[in-house]
C-alpha positions as a printed Julia matrix, in Angstrom:
345×3 Matrix{Float64}:
  82.75  116.17  125.09
  85.05  117.7   127.83
  83.8   120.19  130.8
  81.04  120.85  128.64
  82.65  121.71  125.41
  82.03  119.87  122.23
  85.56  118.98  120.79
  85.75  119.11  116.84
  88.82  118.18  115.1
  89.66  119.44  111.78
  91.85  118.8   108.89
  92.44  120.28  105.43
  92.97  117.18  103.37
  94.62  116.19  101.78
  97.15  113.48  101.35
  96.3   109.72  102.5
 100.27  109.04  102.63
 100.26  110.88  105.74
  96.69  110.74  107.12
  96.94  107.0   107.4
  98.76  107.86  110.49
  96.94  110.94  111.48
  93.48  109.54  111.51
  93.95  106.53  114.2
  95.08  109.12  116.93
  91.78  111.41  116.15
  89.02  108.57  115.8
  90.4   106.45  118.88
  90.0   109.52  121.2
  87.19  109.47  123.65
  86.65  113.22  123.72
  86.38  113.86  119.98
  82.72  114.55  119.23
  83.42  114.91  115.4
  86.3   114.84  112.78
  85.81  117.5   110.13
  87.89  116.41  106.89
  87.9   119.53  104.79
  88.14  118.11  101.36
  90.66  120.51   99.77
  92.1   118.5    96.82
  91.58  117.28   93.08
  92.8   113.94   93.69
  90.37  111.19   93.18
  92.1   108.31   95.07
  92.28  110.71   97.94
  88.82  111.7    97.81
  87.8   107.97   97.71
  89.7   107.42  100.68
  88.32  109.98  102.6
  84.9   108.71  101.52
  85.59  105.29  102.65
  87.04  106.45  105.92
  83.82  108.32  106.82
  81.72  105.13  105.85
  83.64  103.12  108.61
  83.91  105.88  111.28
  80.7   107.64  112.49
  82.67  110.75  113.83
  84.03  111.56  110.5
  82.1   114.3   108.69
  83.4   115.07  105.25
  83.38  119.11  104.57
  83.27  120.33  100.9
  84.91  123.45   99.9
  81.98  126.01  100.26
  82.74  127.96   97.15
  83.27  124.91   95.03
  87.0   125.87   94.29
  90.26  124.06   95.26
  93.75  125.82   94.87
  95.89  124.48   97.3
  96.14  126.66  100.55
  94.57  129.58   99.14
  91.3   127.69   99.0
  91.49  126.69  102.68
  90.22  130.09  104.14
  86.49  129.71  103.37
  86.24  126.08  105.48
  86.59  128.36  108.73
  83.51  130.08  107.79
  81.72  126.79  109.8
  84.0   126.65  112.77
  81.98  129.23  114.69
  79.87  126.82  116.9
  79.12  128.03  120.6
  80.57  126.12  123.42
  83.23  124.31  120.86
  86.56  123.88  121.1
  88.23  123.36  117.46
  91.37  121.41  116.92
  92.96  122.26  113.6
  95.76  119.61  112.53
  97.67  119.58  109.47
  97.21  116.59  107.32
 100.96  115.66  107.95
 101.0   115.64  111.41
 102.76  112.16  111.6
 102.97  111.39  115.29
 101.45  112.32  118.77
 102.5   111.94  122.27
  99.77  109.92  124.14
  96.98  111.58  125.37
  97.93  114.39  123.26
  94.46  115.68  122.24
  93.22  115.48  125.9
  96.16  117.44  127.01
  95.8   120.02  124.55
  91.87  120.63  125.15
  92.56  120.93  128.87
  95.15  123.54  128.04
  92.74  125.23  125.87
  89.98  125.19  128.58
  92.41  126.34  131.48
  93.82  129.18  129.31
  91.07  131.16  127.97
  92.64  134.28  127.48
  94.69  133.25  124.56
  93.05  133.28  120.79
  95.2   130.03  119.65
  97.33  127.5   121.62
  99.55  124.98  120.02
 101.5   121.94  121.03
 105.31  121.82  120.56
 105.83  120.85  116.8
 108.54  119.16  115.88
 109.5   120.55  112.33
 108.05  124.2   112.97
 110.53  126.93  113.3
 109.28  128.44  116.45
 109.18  125.48  118.19
 112.63  124.55  117.3
 113.7   128.11  118.31
 111.89  127.44  121.68
 113.96  124.08  121.94
 117.33  125.99  121.01
 116.91  128.96  123.51
 115.35  126.41  126.48
 118.6   124.15  125.83
 116.77  121.04  124.77
 118.77  121.27  121.32
 122.22  122.3   120.58
 122.63  123.75  117.26
 125.97  125.15  115.21
 124.94  128.61  115.73
 121.94  130.9   116.84
 119.09  130.72  114.52
 116.31  133.52  115.37
 112.79  133.41  115.74
 111.53  133.52  112.12
 108.65  131.59  110.72
 110.11  131.1   107.4
 113.75  130.83  108.77
 115.94  129.72  105.66
 117.15  127.03  107.97
 114.63  126.14  110.35
 111.83  126.46  107.69
 113.15  126.25  104.25
 116.34  123.37  104.67
 115.14  119.93  103.86
 118.64  118.61  105.12
 117.82  120.33  108.27
 114.42  118.98  108.77
 115.7   115.36  108.03
 118.22  115.81  110.76
 115.84  117.46  112.88
 113.42  114.41  112.6
 116.34  111.94  112.95
 117.34  113.7   116.1
 114.06  113.39  117.56
 113.36  109.72  116.32
 116.49  108.4   117.94
 117.24  110.37  121.01
 113.27  110.57  122.1
 110.75  108.62  120.17
 112.82  105.1   120.4
 113.58  105.92  124.03
 110.22  107.02  124.84
 111.92  110.09  126.25
 109.72  113.13  124.61
 108.81  114.3   128.09
 112.46  115.49  128.36
 111.44  118.03  125.65
 108.64  119.6   127.77
 109.28  123.25  128.6
 105.8   124.53  130.36
 103.71  127.34  129.27
 105.19  129.63  126.66
 103.07  132.8   125.52
 103.7   134.72  122.46
 102.32  137.8   120.78
 102.54  139.76  117.61
 104.45  137.08  116.14
 103.84  134.82  113.06
 104.08  130.78  113.22
 103.14  127.97  111.15
  99.56  126.98  112.22
 100.37  123.16  112.23
  98.54  122.19  115.19
  96.27  125.02  116.48
  92.98  125.02  119.02
  90.44  127.99  118.99
  87.07  128.43  120.62
  83.92  128.43  118.36
  82.73  131.39  120.37
  85.97  133.82  119.74
  85.87  132.71  115.99
  81.82  133.75  115.87
  82.76  137.25  116.52
  84.19  137.74  113.03
  81.84  135.17  111.2
  85.11  132.73  110.7
  85.8   135.3   107.65
  89.6   134.71  107.51
  90.94  137.12  104.74
  94.27  136.36  102.83
  96.82  134.0   104.34
  95.04  132.15  106.89
  98.3   131.75  108.76
  99.01  135.43  109.01
  95.68  136.2   110.21
  95.07  133.57  112.49
  98.74  134.05  114.42
  99.35  137.41  113.97
  96.96  139.65  112.69
  93.73  138.96  114.6
  95.22  138.53  117.85
  97.29  141.64  117.38
  93.94  143.51  116.72
  92.08  141.99  119.67
  95.14  142.76  122.1
  95.41  138.88  122.68
  98.07  136.71  122.28
  98.74  132.89  121.48
 100.47  130.48  123.79
 102.4   126.86  123.42
 101.55  123.97  125.6
 105.03  123.12  126.14
 104.2   119.96  127.72
 102.89  118.24  124.56
 104.53  117.48  121.53
 103.48  116.46  118.07
 105.41  115.74  114.98
 104.84  117.84  111.71
 106.31  115.86  108.6
 107.33  118.44  106.0
 106.71  121.91  104.36
 106.95  121.91  100.54
 110.47  123.27  100.56
 111.82  119.99  102.78
 109.59  117.29  101.3
 111.87  115.77   98.64
 114.84  115.29  101.24
 112.71  113.74  103.82
 111.26  111.23  101.34
 114.97  110.53   99.91
 115.78  109.49  103.55
 112.56  107.55  104.25
 111.37  109.91  107.34
 107.75  109.08  107.01
 108.43  105.34  106.83
 110.16  105.91  110.33
 107.4   107.44  111.55
 104.86  104.58  110.27
 106.92  101.71  111.94
 106.89  103.74  115.7
 103.01  104.05  115.04
 102.92  100.61  114.32
 104.44   99.42  117.58
 102.71  102.28  119.41
  99.41  101.14  118.25
  99.82   97.5   118.81
 100.05   98.28  122.7
  96.56   99.86  122.45
  93.29   97.44  121.1
  91.26  100.33  120.45
  94.07  102.34  118.16
  94.93   98.93  116.59
  91.3    98.06  115.57
  91.2   101.96  114.0
  94.78  101.53  112.11
  93.92   98.15  110.62
  90.73   99.28  108.97
  92.52  102.43  107.69
  95.18  100.25  106.48
  92.97   97.87  104.66
  91.44  100.87  102.92
  94.77  102.42  102.18
  95.21   98.72  100.31
  92.11   98.99   98.29
  92.81  102.45   97.15
  96.19  101.44   95.88
  94.82   98.25   94.13
  92.51  101.06   92.0
  94.42  104.22   92.03
  95.26  104.59   88.47
  91.14  104.2    87.98
  90.28  106.69   90.51
  92.67  109.36   89.46
  90.55  109.32   86.2
  87.53  110.81   87.91
  86.19  114.06   87.36
  87.14  116.53   90.14
  84.15  117.62   92.13
  85.54  121.13   92.14
  86.53  124.02   89.75
  90.2   124.3    88.75
  92.05  127.5    88.94
  94.23  127.67   85.77
  97.67  128.76   87.43
  99.22  132.1    86.13
 102.47  131.84   84.43
 104.97  134.29   86.0
 107.78  135.8    83.92
 110.33  134.03   85.83
 108.54  130.69   84.52
 108.68  131.79   81.11
 111.86  132.61   81.02
 112.88  129.41   82.8
 111.26  127.44   79.84
 114.34  128.85   77.69
 117.05  128.27   80.1
 119.06  125.24   79.27
 118.56  122.06   81.63
 122.34  121.67   82.03
 122.37  125.62   83.84
 119.42  124.62   85.88
 121.27  121.47   86.88
 124.49  123.35   88.11
 122.07  125.77   89.77
 120.35  123.02   91.68
 123.74  121.43   92.64
 125.13  124.99   93.84
 121.76  125.35   96.2
 122.59  121.95   97.29
 126.04  122.85   98.4
 124.34  125.63  100.36
 122.01  123.66  102.17
 124.68  122.12  104.12
 124.52  119.79  106.99
 125.68  119.4   110.58
 123.38  121.96  111.94
 122.61  120.04  115.04
 125.6   119.3   117.65
 123.71  116.62  120.04
């Protein structure tokens, strides 16, 4: 509870390789009343991981896809229908939020209560196009060119090499030196602008006005369409920072450079300084170890959900008949376009 509001954190799950670092932040936070893990996967090992987490931590509540169908991001919308409780603040975190500054949840809930005029509020997110844009225009990061404020920016969102440089810049200059507060920017208001909803808070009472019915692309609707229709804006709490691992366009490059493991080491050191967080982390790591030992058997389990047969596009059909050597050349040329050296300081 916080100032007579219940605090519910939720995550569309998910991938345990990331959530092993997210869960301790949430479970060890004293103001969180409930942690809803939205089970949005067919992966039997991940599902078993979440079941065991719920068995160890009473505040964890597993939420099953209401329609009994899982289809990646397209099946997330239905979960919002339960996020309409009165006097409740919801904090939705992507499953690959891999670091938070100390007392981040408390900071964001306080900001949410103190700024009721906005529909969504978000912390600054390392590896989020519009957060990077704010760092750029506020002089916190020096880039090799001006990159505009576009949620799907070809560099700030798409580029795996840029994401690797950005995480390394943040880790080396701010995390390892305990200087993340140097990135703080104060409150930043925004409106009629789509942004990646990696970490957002809203009031259950506001969501109740449309019964949590989120049509189509939840990111477009939540960040742009609904607040525009209501004449509302959204806002960044620029005095709070989290790190988001990767968009699908970036993951391969970050894995190649061991970025997730670097965050893991930083989290491990950070939690060893706090007894409660360390206890939670140790339990999570024990569960991770048990799941690894039986992973192959767990992956054979039948999914609790209906599977959607993917539609094969004309492009995919044509691609089947293109010689692999041509695809390799195309990949090489694309890699050359995704150059390094975007960050100058």
